[in-house]
Coordinates of C-alpha atoms in Angstrom, one line a residue:
M1 CA -13.4 22.6 -0.2
G2 CA -12.0 19.3 0.3
L3 CA -12.2 19.2 3.8
S4 CA -15.9 20.2 4.2
M5 CA -16.6 16.2 2.6
I6 CA -14.9 14.8 6.4
L7 CA -17.9 14.7 8.1
L8 CA -16.5 13.9 11.2
V9 CA -18.3 14.9 14.4
M10 CA -19.8 13.2 16.6
A11 CA -21.2 13.6 20.7
C12 CA -23.1 12.0 23.7
N13 CA -26.1 9.4 23.7
S14 CA -28.9 9.8 24.9
D15 CA -32.6 8.0 26.2
D16 CA -34.4 10.3 24.1
D17 CA -33.4 9.9 20.8
T18 CA -35.0 13.4 18.7
A19 CA -33.3 15.4 21.4
P20 CA -29.2 16.3 20.7
V21 CA -26.4 15.0 23.3
D22 CA -25.1 16.0 25.8
Q23 CA -24.6 14.4 28.8
G24 CA -21.4 12.5 28.3
F25 CA -19.7 11.1 24.6
N26 CA -20.3 8.2 23.6
P27 CA -18.4 6.6 20.2
E28 CA -20.3 4.1 19.4
L29 CA -22.9 6.5 18.9
L30 CA -20.7 8.0 15.8
V31 CA -19.7 3.9 14.2
G32 CA -22.1 3.7 11.6
S33 CA -23.1 4.9 7.6
W34 CA -24.4 8.9 7.5
D35 CA -25.7 10.5 4.5
L36 CA -25.1 14.3 4.0
V37 CA -27.8 16.4 3.1
S38 CA -26.9 19.4 4.3
H39 CA -23.3 21.3 3.4
K40 CA -22.9 25.5 5.1
L41 CA -21.2 27.8 5.5
T42 CA -21.2 31.4 7.5
D43 CA -19.0 33.9 8.4
G44 CA -17.2 32.8 5.3
F45 CA -14.4 34.0 3.8
A46 CA -11.1 33.9 0.4
S47 CA -8.6 34.9 0.2
F48 CA -6.5 35.4 -3.2
A49 CA -3.0 36.4 -3.9
T50 CA -2.4 38.7 -6.7
I51 CA 1.2 40.2 -8.4
N52 CA 1.3 42.4 -5.4
D53 CA -1.3 42.0 -3.1
T54 CA -3.6 40.0 -1.4
I55 CA -7.6 40.5 -2.1
T56 CA -10.4 39.5 -0.2
L57 CA -14.2 38.5 -0.3
D58 CA -17.1 36.9 1.8
L59 CA -17.9 33.7 0.6
E60 CA -21.4 31.7 0.9
E61 CA -21.5 28.3 0.5
T62 CA -24.2 25.9 0.2
G63 CA -24.6 22.1 -0.8
S64 CA -27.3 19.8 -2.9
N65 CA -27.7 16.8 -5.6
Y66 CA -26.6 15.0 -2.0
S67 CA -25.4 11.9 -3.1
Y68 CA -22.4 11.3 -0.8
T69 CA -21.6 8.7 2.7
T70 CA -19.3 9.1 5.1
V71 CA -18.6 5.2 7.0
F72 CA -17.0 5.1 10.4
L73 CA -15.9 2.3 11.5
E74 CA -15.1 0.6 15.5
S75 CA -10.9 0.5 14.1
G76 CA -11.1 3.6 13.9
T77 CA -10.7 4.4 10.3
I78 CA -13.4 6.4 8.0
E79 CA -14.5 5.6 4.3
S80 CA -16.6 7.9 2.2
Q81 CA -17.9 8.0 -1.0
G82 CA -20.9 9.4 -3.8
S83 CA -20.6 12.6 -4.1
Y84 CA -23.0 16.6 -4.5
T85 CA -22.4 19.9 -5.1
I86 CA -21.3 23.0 -3.8
Q87 CA -22.1 26.2 -4.5
S88 CA -19.8 29.0 -4.1
S89 CA -21.3 33.3 -3.4
F90 CA -18.4 35.3 -3.2
F91 CA -18.6 39.3 -2.2
D92 CA -17.1 42.4 -2.9
Q93 CA -16.8 42.9 1.6
E94 CA -17.4 46.1 1.5
T95 CA -19.8 47.1 -1.7
G96 CA -21.6 43.5 -0.6
E97 CA -21.6 43.0 -4.7
L98 CA -22.0 40.0 -6.0
V99 CA -17.3 38.5 -7.4
L100 CA -18.1 35.3 -8.4
S101 CA -20.5 32.1 -8.2
T102 CA -19.4 29.1 -9.0
A103 CA -20.6 25.2 -8.9
N104 CA -18.4 22.8 -8.1
N105 CA -18.8 18.7 -8.0
F106 CA -17.1 17.0 -5.0
E107 CA -16.5 13.6 -5.5
S108 CA -15.1 10.7 -3.5
N109 CA -14.5 7.0 -3.9
I110 CA -13.6 4.7 -1.2
F111 CA -11.9 2.3 -4.1
V112 CA -9.1 5.2 -5.1
Q113 CA -6.8 5.8 -3.0
E114 CA -5.4 9.8 -3.5
G115 CA -7.0 13.2 -2.4
W116 CA -8.7 13.5 0.8
L117 CA -9.6 10.0 1.0
L118 CA -7.6 8.0 3.6
Y119 CA -8.4 8.8 7.5
T120 CA -9.4 7.6 11.1
W121 CA -11.3 9.7 13.8
S122 CA -10.9 10.5 17.3
L123 CA -13.1 11.8 19.8
E124 CA -13.0 13.4 22.8
D125 CA -15.4 15.2 24.3
E126 CA -17.6 16.6 22.0
N127 CA -14.3 17.4 20.1
L128 CA -14.0 15.0 17.2
T129 CA -10.0 14.9 15.6
T130 CA -9.8 13.1 11.7
L131 CA -6.0 12.4 10.7
V132 CA -6.6 13.4 7.0
D133 CA -3.7 12.1 4.2
E134 CA -3.2 13.9 1.6
G135 CA -1.8 10.8 0.0
Q136 CA 2.7 11.5 -0.8
G137 CA 3.7 12.2 2.8
I138 CA 1.0 15.4 4.0
T139 CA -0.6 14.3 6.6
F140 CA -2.7 16.9 9.7
D141 CA -5.2 16.7 11.7
L142 CA -8.5 18.5 11.2
F143 CA -10.5 19.2 14.7
S144 CA -14.6 19.4 14.4
R145 CA -16.7 20.0 17.1
I146 CA -19.8 17.7 17.4
K147 CA -23.0 20.0 17.9
E148 CA -25.8 17.0 17.7
L149 CA -25.2 13.1 17.7
T150 CA -29.2 10.9 18.3
T151 CA -29.1 7.9 16.9
T152 CA -30.5 9.2 14.1
T153 CA -28.5 12.7 13.5
L154 CA -24.6 13.8 13.3
K155 CA -24.5 17.4 13.1
V156 CA -20.7 18.5 12.8
E157 CA -18.9 21.8 13.3
L158 CA -15.6 22.9 11.9
D159 CA -13.7 25.5 11.7
R160 CA -12.7 26.5 7.9
G161 CA -9.4 28.4 8.7
Q162 CA -8.0 24.9 9.3
E163 CA -8.1 23.9 5.4
N164 CA -5.5 26.5 4.5
L165 CA -2.4 25.0 6.0
S166 CA -0.6 24.5 2.1
N167 CA -0.8 28.7 2.3
P168 CA -1.2 30.0 5.5
D169 CA -0.3 33.2 4.5
V170 CA -3.0 33.4 2.2
P171 CA -6.0 32.5 4.5
D172 CA -10.0 31.7 4.4
G173 CA -12.5 31.2 7.5
G174 CA -15.9 30.1 8.6
I175 CA -18.0 28.2 10.0
L176 CA -19.2 25.0 8.2
E177 CA -21.3 22.9 9.5
L178 CA -22.1 19.8 7.6
V179 CA -25.3 17.3 8.8
Y180 CA -25.7 13.2 8.0
Q181 CA -28.8 11.2 8.7
R182 CA -28.0 7.7 9.3
N183 CA -28.6 5.0 6.5

């Protein structure tokens, strides 16, 4: 879920400030401060290892209580700060019954140099690549796709299957959509 905060992906420039950008990609539109306004996971699933087996459950996630800002700097670095709540609901894949529901507060503080806090970004076409540095020598690239980038709105789509790099034998997945408004 830590990658959820990576609200990273921007697209192109257009004369219409309200229309999605589709005539090329202008990294300058991405530069600036963005407030998270939506976190939604679709087609999600999560796997859990037990002593003898792996259990996979369907997963839905939504965000609330947003007070989270991401700043894309011209230098190619990203600073995030604030918090929001991620509501996760796990369902039995066969019966559809709710198995577990949790609410977790996601927090980031740019003044603390640990966790999912150190990022750099690059943009090629609609593809946003973020180098995530977890500290202690753990780094990886996170790939996102910009669905919309205007002067006021940033919509990023992320394949959550990338997040479980520490345990690839227990897969997680789904499409995470993050929506930001310029502040």
